[in-house]
């Protein structure tokens, strides 16, 4: 029997009373071929060639196939061991604050205040905070009803299908790697400030490399190694360390606000918007990275004791606290110094040095290091859980889905993600990293809002064809008008006529969805308020902020997405297809079959199931 989930193999051998050696191998960390490509399509070159020949049919299957809530819960078994439910709403709030505040304040605030928005950076934080809060509501409903480690990947798989979920998943992984690398590079800058040195003193010049990639950062790699060790040992231990670091952070923030306002000079606010409205929105797009942490918190739903209570309080509470802190801190920074004098690498420590409180820079730098350490820790915990759930579906090698039996943590996924983060952090400058991570984040948050509307207004076998078609039309109008608004904003410097067309279309489409498409589903435990207005607004704002990001970042984003498609067509498509069919075939053979996926998925029949072991032949079956 070749069941891709892995757990059943070990259990069957163990129950048979033999094969203890194989059982131990399954429980440990092995590197056999079946740990990476166990699916039928990769058993031989002949199988793979046949699978490639059936690629069009398989692609149609995966594009049209949507998972169900119960299926996402069932695939947890493929990790061999369960994650431990140890987290409460209190843990989630501190995870949220710790994950978000450090990145937003100590990484990009100086860069955007000086080069992007000036003192109006407070408006940039408020705009990106509003957009993030709308996304938080969408995430919360999904996390309560589908409490698994997959986060937005699992939510999109349920509502938008396997293919769209994979594209989002690849960008989720990019988001975490790039974001972690950015924070690690900034960690070095603040460590240099604490040592009263320049960041360049701790980096190694590599003159043979291109600009932007030629300052090697060994300290960033070192801190990521420490974070990796902590993250693999215990989720609860990570929570306690984050709690301590976050308490220190809050104390430092209060110190910055009180002491910074003592040294405030209102003359520094005389030129409030030196870069105009475009600078404000451009900075909002970059600073959206500052709110990425709550996405990582949603991946901890699987380890939450009471998701219906803990997740809404943890996610929404941490976001409200964070946005308020960002705005107050941004005002404080720009009152202390003229915006053109703000340091782009370590803004707060250098600001205190500039106003004559040199001793205070060490307090602030130490707090910044604590904050960014917490950001890296929560990011490591979250990104590993994303990777784990993606691997459970076999879109990535199932070796990455394994959970260690003692620690209850996804060790393999944690190590792989942080190793990738360390490589990027070692070479790449902060400025190059900032815009790229915002594209991925905004793109994913927009998709989650779309998925929520689909969830509320469409249920297979229940929603009529007429209502489904109306839903599709209104969604296309909402998305299309938002894209048109963002495109016009990016292309026209002073125009306004097109907004008189695109904005009313968005408003009419949202109104039409509200009036003419009946709700197909209501949330069971906790729901987003003001549907469809809130998720529709989230779509519009996220797409609009995308229109403020520079062209080079979109080029990098396109190259990465193209790379994802190549991998998907060559490996991920066939692996996930085989796994879905094999899972279905085994369930039929055992007499426990229920339809856990919907769409254009062929039900197993006698002709497609091996009578001896219940395995579906994925090559001979077509859609």
Coordinates of C-alpha atoms in Angstrom, one line a residue:
X1 CA 0.0 0.0 0.0
X2 CA 1.3 3.4 -0.9
X3 CA -0.7 6.0 1.0
X4 CA 1.0 9.4 0.6
X5 CA 0.0 10.7 4.0
X6 CA 2.7 8.6 5.7
X7 CA 1.1 8.2 9.1
X8 CA -1.1 5.3 8.0
X9 CA 1.9 3.5 6.6
X10 CA 3.7 3.5 9.9
X11 CA 0.6 2.6 11.9
X12 CA -0.2 -0.4 9.6
X13 CA 3.2 -1.8 9.9
X14 CA 3.3 -1.3 13.7
X15 CA -0.1 -2.9 14.1
X16 CA 1.0 -5.9 12.1
X17 CA 3.5 -6.5 14.8
X18 CA 6.6 -6.2 12.6
X19 CA 8.7 -3.8 10.6
X20 CA 9.7 -1.8 13.7
X21 CA 12.7 -0.5 11.8
X22 CA 10.5 1.0 9.1
X23 CA 8.2 2.5 11.7
X24 CA 11.1 4.2 13.4
X25 CA 12.3 5.5 10.1
X26 CA 8.9 7.1 9.5
X27 CA 8.9 8.7 12.9
X28 CA 12.4 10.1 12.6
X29 CA 14.1 12.4 10.2
X30 CA 14.8 10.5 7.0
X31 CA 15.8 11.6 3.5
X32 CA 14.5 8.7 1.4
X33 CA 12.9 9.4 -2.0
X34 CA 9.5 8.6 -0.6
X35 CA 9.9 11.4 1.9
X36 CA 10.0 13.9 -1.0
X37 CA 8.2 12.3 -4.0
X38 CA 6.1 9.4 -2.8
X39 CA 3.4 9.8 -5.3
X40 CA 2.5 7.4 -8.1
X41 CA 3.5 9.8 -10.9
X42 CA 7.1 9.8 -9.7
X43 CA 7.6 6.1 -9.2
X44 CA 9.3 5.8 -12.6
X45 CA 10.1 7.9 -15.7
X46 CA 7.4 6.1 -17.5
X47 CA 4.8 7.1 -14.9
X48 CA 6.0 10.7 -15.0
X49 CA 5.9 10.9 -18.8
X50 CA 2.3 9.6 -18.7
X51 CA 1.4 12.1 -16.0
X52 CA 2.8 15.0 -18.1
X53 CA 0.7 13.8 -21.1
X54 CA -2.4 14.1 -18.9
X55 CA -1.4 17.6 -17.6
X56 CA -4.3 19.5 -19.3
X57 CA -6.9 17.2 -17.7
X58 CA -5.2 17.3 -14.3
X59 CA -4.9 21.1 -14.4
X60 CA -8.6 21.4 -15.1
X61 CA -9.3 19.1 -12.2
X62 CA -7.1 21.1 -9.8
X63 CA -8.3 24.5 -11.0
X64 CA -12.0 23.6 -10.6
X65 CA -11.5 21.6 -7.4
X66 CA -12.3 23.2 -4.1
X67 CA -11.5 21.6 -0.8
X68 CA -14.0 21.5 2.1
X69 CA -13.5 22.6 5.7
X70 CA -13.5 19.0 6.9
X71 CA -10.8 18.1 4.3
X72 CA -8.5 20.8 5.7
X73 CA -9.0 19.4 9.2
X74 CA -8.4 15.8 8.0
X75 CA -5.0 16.5 6.3
X76 CA -3.5 17.4 9.7
X77 CA -3.1 13.6 10.1
X78 CA -0.4 13.7 7.4
X79 CA 2.0 15.4 9.7
X80 CA 2.2 12.1 11.7
X81 CA 1.9 13.9 15.0
X82 CA -0.4 16.6 16.2
X83 CA 0.6 20.1 17.2
X84 CA 0.0 20.9 20.9
X85 CA -2.9 23.1 21.8
X86 CA -1.3 25.4 24.3
X87 CA -2.2 29.0 23.2
X88 CA -4.9 31.3 24.6
X89 CA -6.1 34.7 23.4
X90 CA -3.6 36.3 25.7
X91 CA -0.8 34.5 23.9
X92 CA -2.2 35.5 20.5
X93 CA -2.4 39.2 21.5
X94 CA 1.2 39.2 22.5
X95 CA 2.2 37.2 19.5
X96 CA 0.4 39.8 17.3
X97 CA 2.0 42.8 19.1
X98 CA 5.4 41.2 19.1
X99 CA 5.2 40.2 15.5
X100 CA 4.0 43.5 14.1
X101 CA 5.2 46.4 16.2
X102 CA 8.9 45.7 15.9
X103 CA 8.9 45.4 12.1
X104 CA 6.8 48.5 11.4
X105 CA 8.6 50.9 13.8
X106 CA 12.2 49.9 13.7
X107 CA 12.6 48.7 10.1
X108 CA 10.9 51.0 7.6
X109 CA 9.7 54.1 9.6
X110 CA 13.0 56.0 9.1
X111 CA 13.2 55.2 5.4
X112 CA 9.6 56.2 4.6
X113 CA 9.6 59.3 6.8
X114 CA 12.7 60.6 5.1
X115 CA 12.2 59.5 1.5
X116 CA 8.5 58.7 1.2
X117 CA 5.9 60.8 3.1
X118 CA 7.7 63.2 5.5
X119 CA 5.8 64.0 8.7
X120 CA 2.6 62.7 6.9
X121 CA 3.9 59.2 7.5
X122 CA 1.3 59.1 10.3
X123 CA -1.3 59.1 7.6
X124 CA 0.5 56.4 5.8
X125 CA 0.4 54.2 8.9
X126 CA -3.3 55.0 9.4
X127 CA -4.2 54.1 5.8
X128 CA -2.2 50.8 5.8
X129 CA -3.6 50.1 9.3
X130 CA -7.2 50.5 8.1
X131 CA -6.5 48.1 5.2
X132 CA -4.9 45.6 7.5
X133 CA -7.8 45.8 10.0
X134 CA -10.3 45.0 7.2
X135 CA -8.1 42.0 6.3
X136 CA -7.9 40.9 9.9
X137 CA -11.7 40.6 10.0
X138 CA -11.6 38.4 6.9
X139 CA -8.8 36.2 8.3
X140 CA -10.6 35.9 11.7
X141 CA -13.7 34.3 10.3
X142 CA -11.7 31.8 8.4
X143 CA -9.4 31.0 11.3
X144 CA -12.3 30.4 13.6
X145 CA -14.1 28.0 11.3
X146 CA -11.0 26.3 9.8
X147 CA -8.5 26.2 12.7
X148 CA -5.5 24.7 10.9
X149 CA -1.9 25.8 10.5
X150 CA -2.3 26.6 6.8
X151 CA -3.6 30.2 7.3
X152 CA -4.6 31.9 4.0
X153 CA -3.4 28.9 2.0
X154 CA -6.1 26.7 3.6
X155 CA -8.7 29.4 3.3
X156 CA -8.1 29.9 -0.4
X157 CA -8.0 26.2 -1.1
X158 CA -11.4 25.9 0.4
X159 CA -13.0 28.8 -1.5
X160 CA -10.9 29.5 -4.6
X161 CA -9.4 26.1 -5.4
X162 CA -6.1 24.3 -5.4
X163 CA -4.4 26.2 -8.2
X164 CA -5.1 29.7 -6.8
X165 CA -4.2 28.5 -3.4
X166 CA -0.8 27.4 -4.6
X167 CA 0.0 30.7 -6.4
X168 CA -0.9 32.5 -3.1
X169 CA 1.1 29.9 -1.1
X170 CA 4.2 30.6 -3.1
X171 CA 3.8 34.3 -2.5
X172 CA 3.1 33.7 1.2
X173 CA 6.5 31.9 1.4
X174 CA 8.2 34.7 -0.4
X175 CA 6.6 37.2 1.9
X176 CA 8.0 35.5 5.0
X177 CA 11.4 34.9 3.6
X178 CA 11.8 38.5 2.3
X179 CA 10.2 40.0 5.4
X180 CA 12.4 37.9 7.8
X181 CA 15.5 38.9 5.8
X182 CA 14.5 42.6 6.0
X183 CA 14.1 42.4 9.8
X184 CA 17.3 40.5 10.2
X185 CA 19.2 43.2 8.2
X186 CA 17.7 45.9 10.4
X187 CA 18.6 43.9 13.5
X188 CA 22.3 44.4 12.5
X189 CA 21.7 48.2 12.1
X190 CA 20.2 48.6 15.5
X191 CA 22.9 46.3 17.1
X192 CA 25.5 48.7 15.5
X193 CA 23.7 51.7 17.1
X194 CA 23.8 50.0 20.5
X195 CA 27.5 49.5 20.0
X196 CA 27.9 53.1 18.9
X197 CA 29.1 51.9 15.5
X198 CA 27.9 52.2 11.9
X199 CA 26.1 49.2 10.4
X200 CA 28.8 49.0 7.7
X201 CA 31.4 48.2 10.4
X202 CA 29.6 44.9 10.9
X203 CA 29.1 44.0 7.3
X204 CA 31.6 42.5 4.8
X205 CA 32.0 44.3 1.4
X206 CA 31.9 42.0 -1.6
X207 CA 33.0 44.2 -4.5
X208 CA 32.4 41.5 -7.1
X209 CA 28.7 41.5 -6.5
X210 CA 26.1 43.9 -7.8
X211 CA 25.0 47.0 -5.9
X212 CA 22.4 46.2 -3.3
X213 CA 23.8 42.7 -2.9
X214 CA 27.4 43.4 -2.0
X215 CA 27.3 44.1 1.7
X216 CA 27.3 40.7 3.4
X217 CA 25.7 40.5 6.9
X218 CA 26.9 37.6 9.1
X219 CA 25.2 39.0 12.2
X220 CA 21.8 38.7 10.5
X221 CA 22.6 35.0 9.8
X222 CA 23.6 34.5 13.4
X223 CA 20.4 35.9 14.9
X224 CA 18.3 33.8 12.5
X225 CA 20.2 30.6 13.7
X226 CA 19.3 31.4 17.3
X227 CA 15.7 32.0 16.4
X228 CA 15.6 28.7 14.6
X229 CA 16.8 26.8 17.6
X230 CA 14.1 28.5 19.9
X231 CA 11.3 28.0 17.3
X232 CA 11.9 24.2 16.9
X233 CA 12.0 23.5 20.6
X234 CA 8.6 24.6 21.8
X235 CA 5.7 26.8 20.6
X236 CA 4.7 27.6 24.2
X237 CA 8.3 28.4 25.0
X238 CA 8.4 30.7 22.0
X239 CA 5.2 32.3 23.3
X240 CA 6.8 32.9 26.7
X241 CA 10.0 34.4 25.2
X242 CA 7.8 36.6 22.9
X243 CA 5.8 37.7 25.9
X244 CA 8.9 38.8 27.8
X245 CA 10.3 40.6 24.7
X246 CA 6.9 42.3 24.1
X247 CA 6.7 43.6 27.7
X248 CA 10.2 45.1 27.3
X249 CA 9.1 46.5 24.0
X250 CA 6.0 48.2 25.5
X251 CA 8.2 49.8 28.2
X252 CA 10.6 51.1 25.5
X253 CA 7.8 52.4 23.4
X254 CA 6.4 54.4 26.4
X255 CA 9.9 55.7 27.0
X256 CA 10.2 56.8 23.3
X257 CA 6.8 58.6 23.3
X258 CA 7.3 60.4 26.7
X259 CA 10.9 61.4 26.3
X260 CA 10.6 62.0 22.5
X261 CA 7.7 64.4 23.1
X262 CA 9.7 66.2 25.7
X263 CA 12.3 67.0 23.0
X264 CA 9.6 67.7 20.4
X265 CA 9.8 70.8 18.1
X266 CA 6.6 71.7 16.4
X267 CA 8.6 73.5 13.7
X268 CA 9.5 70.1 12.3
X269 CA 5.8 69.7 11.3
X270 CA 5.7 73.0 9.3
X271 CA 6.1 71.1 6.0
X272 CA 3.6 68.2 6.8
X273 CA 3.3 66.7 3.3
X274 CA 6.5 67.4 1.4
X275 CA 5.9 64.5 -1.1
X276 CA 2.2 65.1 -1.5
X277 CA -0.6 62.6 -1.6
X278 CA 1.4 60.2 -3.8
X279 CA 4.1 60.0 -1.2
X280 CA 1.6 59.2 1.5
X281 CA 0.1 56.3 -0.5
X282 CA 3.4 55.0 -1.7
X283 CA 4.6 54.9 1.8
X284 CA 1.4 53.2 2.9
X285 CA 2.1 50.4 0.3
X286 CA 5.6 49.9 1.7
X287 CA 4.5 50.2 5.4
X288 CA 1.8 47.6 4.9
X289 CA 4.7 45.2 5.6
X290 CA 4.5 46.5 9.1
X291 CA 1.2 44.7 9.6
X292 CA 2.2 41.3 8.2
X293 CA 2.7 39.7 11.6
X294 CA -1.0 39.1 12.2
X295 CA -1.0 36.8 9.2
X296 CA 1.5 34.6 11.1
X297 CA -0.7 34.6 14.2
X298 CA -3.6 33.2 12.2
X299 CA -1.5 30.1 11.4
X300 CA -1.4 29.3 15.1
X301 CA -5.2 28.5 15.1
X302 CA -4.4 24.8 15.1
X303 CA -2.5 25.3 18.5
X304 CA -5.2 27.5 20.0
X305 CA -7.3 26.1 22.9
X306 CA -10.6 27.8 22.0
X307 CA -10.5 29.2 18.5
X308 CA -14.0 30.7 18.5
X309 CA -13.0 32.9 21.5
X310 CA -9.3 33.2 21.4
X311 CA -8.7 34.1 17.7
X312 CA -11.1 37.1 17.4
X313 CA -9.8 38.6 20.6
X314 CA -6.2 37.9 19.7
X315 CA -6.2 39.1 16.1
X316 CA -8.5 42.1 16.3
X317 CA -7.1 43.2 19.7
X318 CA -3.5 43.1 18.6
X319 CA -4.3 45.0 15.4
X320 CA -6.0 47.9 17.2
X321 CA -3.2 48.2 19.7
X322 CA -0.6 48.1 17.0
X323 CA -2.2 50.7 14.8
X324 CA -2.5 53.1 17.7
X325 CA 1.1 52.6 18.7
X326 CA 2.4 53.1 15.1
X327 CA 0.6 56.4 14.7
X328 CA 1.8 57.9 18.0
X329 CA 5.3 56.7 17.4
X330 CA 5.4 58.2 13.9
X331 CA 4.3 61.6 15.2
X332 CA 6.9 61.4 17.9
X333 CA 9.7 60.7 15.5
X334 CA 8.9 63.5 13.1
X335 CA 8.5 66.0 16.0
X336 CA 12.0 65.2 17.2
X337 CA 13.9 65.8 14.0
X338 CA 13.3 67.4 10.6
X339 CA 12.2 64.6 8.3
X340 CA 15.2 65.1 6.0
X341 CA 17.6 64.4 8.8
X342 CA 16.0 61.1 10.0
X343 CA 18.3 58.1 9.8
X344 CA 17.0 55.4 7.5
X345 CA 18.5 52.4 9.3
X346 CA 18.2 53.1 13.0
X347 CA 15.8 56.1 13.2
X348 CA 14.8 56.2 16.9
X349 CA 18.3 55.7 18.4
X350 CA 19.8 58.3 16.1
X351 CA 17.0 60.7 16.7
X352 CA 17.7 60.7 20.5
X353 CA 21.4 61.2 19.7
X354 CA 20.5 64.2 17.4
X355 CA 18.5 65.9 20.2
X356 CA 21.4 65.6 22.7
X357 CA 20.2 62.6 24.6
X358 CA 23.0 60.3 23.5
X359 CA 22.4 58.0 26.5
X360 CA 18.8 57.3 25.4
X361 CA 19.9 55.9 22.1
X362 CA 21.2 52.8 23.9
X363 CA 17.9 52.2 25.7
X364 CA 16.0 52.6 22.4
X365 CA 18.5 50.4 20.4
X366 CA 18.2 47.7 23.1
X367 CA 14.4 47.8 22.9
X368 CA 14.5 47.7 19.1
X369 CA 16.7 44.6 19.2
X370 CA 14.2 42.9 21.6
X371 CA 11.3 43.9 19.3
X372 CA 12.9 42.7 16.1
X373 CA 13.9 39.4 17.8
X374 CA 10.3 38.9 18.7
X375 CA 9.3 39.7 15.1
X376 CA 11.7 37.1 13.8
X377 CA 10.5 34.5 16.3
X378 CA 6.8 34.9 15.5
X379 CA 7.6 34.9 11.8
X380 CA 9.6 31.7 12.1
X381 CA 6.7 30.0 14.0
X382 CA 4.2 31.2 11.4
X383 CA 6.1 30.5 8.2
X384 CA 6.9 27.0 9.3
X385 CA 3.2 26.3 9.9
X386 CA 2.3 27.6 6.5
X387 CA 4.9 25.4 4.9
X388 CA 3.7 22.4 6.9
X389 CA 0.1 22.7 5.8
X390 CA 1.1 23.2 2.1
X391 CA 3.3 20.1 2.3
X392 CA 0.3 18.2 3.8
X393 CA -1.4 18.6 0.4
X394 CA 1.8 17.4 -1.4
X395 CA 2.1 20.6 -3.4
X396 CA 5.5 20.6 -1.7
X397 CA 7.4 17.5 -0.5
X398 CA 5.6 15.8 2.4
X399 CA 8.9 15.6 4.3
X400 CA 8.2 19.3 5.2
X401 CA 4.9 18.4 6.8
X402 CA 6.3 16.2 9.6
X403 CA 5.8 17.3 13.2
X404 CA 8.3 16.2 15.8
X405 CA 6.7 13.8 18.3
X406 CA 8.4 15.3 21.4
X407 CA 8.4 19.1 20.6
X408 CA 5.1 19.1 18.7
X409 CA 6.7 21.5 16.3
X410 CA 7.3 21.3 12.5
X411 CA 11.1 21.0 12.7
X412 CA 11.9 20.4 9.0
X413 CA 9.7 23.2 7.8
X414 CA 11.2 25.6 10.4
X415 CA 14.8 24.8 9.4
X416 CA 14.2 25.1 5.7
X417 CA 12.4 28.4 5.9
X418 CA 14.9 30.1 8.1
X419 CA 17.8 28.7 6.0
X420 CA 16.3 30.4 3.0
X421 CA 15.7 33.6 5.0
X422 CA 19.3 33.6 6.2
X423 CA 20.6 33.4 2.6
X424 CA 18.6 36.4 1.5
X425 CA 19.5 38.4 4.6
X426 CA 23.2 37.7 4.1
X427 CA 23.3 39.4 0.7
X428 CA 20.4 41.8 0.1
X429 CA 19.9 45.4 1.2
X430 CA 16.9 46.5 3.1
X431 CA 15.6 48.9 0.4
X432 CA 15.4 46.2 -2.2
X433 CA 13.5 43.9 0.2
X434 CA 10.8 46.4 1.4
X435 CA 8.6 46.9 -1.7
X436 CA 8.7 43.2 -2.8
X437 CA 7.3 42.0 0.5
X438 CA 4.4 44.5 0.3
X439 CA 3.3 43.2 -3.1
X440 CA 3.0 39.7 -1.9
X441 CA 1.2 40.7 1.3
X442 CA -1.3 43.0 -0.5
X443 CA -2.0 40.4 -3.2
X444 CA -2.7 37.7 -0.6
X445 CA -4.9 39.9 1.5
X446 CA -7.0 40.8 -1.5
X447 CA -7.5 37.2 -2.4
X448 CA -8.6 36.3 1.2
X449 CA -11.3 39.1 1.0
X450 CA -12.5 37.6 -2.4
X451 CA -12.5 34.2 -0.8
X452 CA -14.7 35.4 2.1
X453 CA -17.3 36.8 -0.4
X454 CA -17.3 33.5 -2.2
X455 CA -17.8 31.7 1.1
X456 CA -20.8 33.8 2.1
X457 CA -22.5 33.8 -1.3
X458 CA -21.7 30.5 -2.9
X459 CA -22.2 26.9 -1.7
X460 CA -21.9 24.0 -4.1
X461 CA -25.1 22.1 -4.9
X462 CA -27.1 24.8 -3.0
X463 CA -26.5 28.1 -4.8
X464 CA -28.5 28.3 -8.1
X465 CA -26.8 28.8 -11.4
X466 CA -28.4 32.2 -11.7
X467 CA -27.1 33.4 -8.3
X468 CA -23.7 32.0 -9.0
X469 CA -23.4 33.9 -12.3
X470 CA -24.6 37.1 -10.6
X471 CA -21.9 36.6 -7.9
X472 CA -19.2 36.1 -10.6
X473 CA -20.3 39.3 -12.4
X474 CA -20.3 41.5 -9.3
X475 CA -17.0 40.1 -8.1
X476 CA -15.4 40.8 -11.5
X477 CA -16.8 44.4 -11.4
X478 CA -15.5 44.9 -7.8
X479 CA -12.0 43.6 -8.8
X480 CA -12.0 45.3 -12.2
X481 CA -13.0 48.7 -11.0
X482 CA -10.4 48.5 -8.2
X483 CA -7.7 47.6 -10.7
X484 CA -8.8 50.4 -13.0
X485 CA -8.6 52.9 -10.1
X486 CA -5.2 51.7 -9.0
X487 CA -3.9 51.8 -12.6
X488 CA -5.2 55.3 -13.2
X489 CA -3.6 56.4 -10.0
X490 CA -0.2 55.0 -11.0
X491 CA -0.4 56.3 -14.6
X492 CA -1.9 59.7 -14.2
X493 CA -0.2 62.4 -12.1
X494 CA -3.0 64.9 -11.8
X495 CA -6.1 63.4 -13.5
X496 CA -9.3 62.7 -11.7
X497 CA -12.0 62.1 -14.4
X498 CA -11.5 58.3 -14.4
X499 CA -12.3 58.1 -10.7
X500 CA -15.7 59.4 -11.4
X501 CA -16.3 56.2 -13.4
X502 CA -14.3 53.5 -11.5
X503 CA -15.4 54.4 -8.0
X504 CA -19.2 54.4 -8.8
X505 CA -18.8 51.1 -10.6
X506 CA -17.2 49.6 -7.4
X507 CA -20.0 51.1 -5.3
X508 CA -22.8 49.8 -7.6
X509 CA -21.2 46.3 -7.8
X510 CA -21.0 46.1 -4.0
X511 CA -24.6 47.3 -3.7
X512 CA -25.7 44.8 -6.4
X513 CA -24.0 42.0 -4.5
X514 CA -25.8 43.1 -1.3
X515 CA -29.2 43.4 -2.9
X516 CA -29.5 40.8 -5.6
X517 CA -27.4 37.8 -4.4
X518 CA -28.9 35.9 -1.4
X519 CA -26.5 34.7 1.3
X520 CA -25.7 31.1 0.9
X521 CA -23.9 30.6 4.2
X522 CA -23.8 32.3 7.6
X523 CA -20.8 31.9 10.0
X524 CA -21.3 29.3 12.7
X525 CA -19.1 30.8 15.4
X526 CA -17.8 34.3 14.5
X527 CA -18.5 36.3 11.4
X528 CA -17.2 39.4 9.6
X529 CA -19.6 42.4 10.1
X530 CA -21.0 44.5 7.2
X531 CA -20.7 41.9 4.5
X532 CA -20.3 42.6 1.6
X533 CA -19.1 46.1 2.3
X534 CA -16.2 45.3 4.5
X535 CA -14.5 42.6 2.3
X536 CA -15.3 44.7 -0.8
X537 CA -13.6 47.7 0.7
X538 CA -10.6 45.5 1.7
X539 CA -10.3 44.4 -2.0
X540 CA -10.4 48.0 -3.2
X541 CA -7.8 49.3 -0.7
X542 CA -5.4 46.5 -1.1
X543 CA -5.5 46.8 -4.9
X544 CA -5.2 50.6 -4.7
X545 CA -2.0 50.3 -2.6
X546 CA -0.6 47.9 -5.1
X547 CA -0.9 50.7 -7.6
X548 CA 1.6 52.7 -5.5
X549 CA 4.4 50.2 -5.7
X550 CA 7.3 50.7 -8.1
X551 CA 7.7 49.0 -11.4
X552 CA 10.9 47.1 -10.6
X553 CA 9.1 45.4 -7.7
X554 CA 6.4 44.2 -10.0
X555 CA 9.0 42.7 -12.3
X556 CA 10.5 40.7 -9.5
X557 CA 7.1 39.6 -8.4
X558 CA 6.3 38.4 -11.9
X559 CA 9.5 36.5 -12.2
X560 CA 8.8 34.8 -8.9
X561 CA 5.2 33.9 -9.9
X562 CA 6.5 32.5 -13.2
X563 CA 9.0 30.3 -11.3
X564 CA 6.1 29.1 -9.2
X565 CA 4.1 28.1 -12.3
X566 CA 7.1 26.1 -13.7
X567 CA 7.4 24.2 -10.5
X568 CA 3.6 23.6 -10.3
X569 CA 3.3 22.3 -13.8
X570 CA 6.3 20.0 -13.5
X571 CA 5.9 18.7 -9.9
X572 CA 3.2 20.2 -7.7
X573 CA 0.2 19.6 -10.0
X574 CA 1.0 15.9 -10.3
X575 CA 1.8 15.3 -6.6
X576 CA -1.3 17.1 -5.3
X577 CA -3.5 15.3 -7.9
X578 CA -2.2 11.9 -7.0
X579 CA -2.6 12.6 -3.3
X580 CA -6.2 13.7 -3.7
X581 CA -7.2 10.7 -5.7
X582 CA -5.3 8.3 -3.5
X583 CA -6.9 9.7 -0.4
X584 CA -10.3 9.3 -2.0
X585 CA -9.5 5.8 -3.2
X586 CA -8.4 4.6 0.2
X587 CA -11.5 6.0 1.8
X588 CA -13.7 4.2 -0.6
X589 CA -11.8 1.0 0.0
X590 CA -12.2 1.3 3.7
X591 CA -15.8 2.1 3.5
X592 CA -15.3 5.6 5.1
X593 CA -15.6 7.7 2.0
X594 CA -17.2 11.1 2.1
X595 CA -16.8 13.7 -0.6
X596 CA -14.2 16.0 0.9
X597 CA -13.5 17.9 -2.3
X598 CA -15.9 19.4 -4.7
X599 CA -15.8 20.7 -8.3
X600 CA -14.6 18.7 -11.3
X601 CA -13.1 15.9 -9.3
X602 CA -13.9 12.4 -10.6
X603 CA -15.3 10.0 -8.0
X604 CA -13.4 6.8 -7.7
X605 CA -15.0 3.9 -9.5
X606 CA -14.2 0.3 -9.8
X607 CA -12.3 0.9 -13.0
X608 CA -10.0 3.4 -11.3
X609 CA -9.4 1.5 -8.0
X610 CA -7.0 -1.3 -7.6
X611 CA -9.1 -4.1 -6.3
X612 CA -6.3 -5.4 -4.1
X613 CA -5.3 -2.2 -2.2
X614 CA -7.8 0.4 -3.1
X615 CA -5.3 2.6 -4.9
X616 CA -6.5 4.9 -7.7
X617 CA -4.2 4.9 -10.7
X618 CA -3.8 8.6 -11.3
X619 CA -2.3 8.1 -14.8
X620 CA -5.2 6.0 -16.3
X621 CA -7.8 8.3 -14.8
X622 CA -8.7 11.5 -16.6
X623 CA -11.3 14.1 -16.1

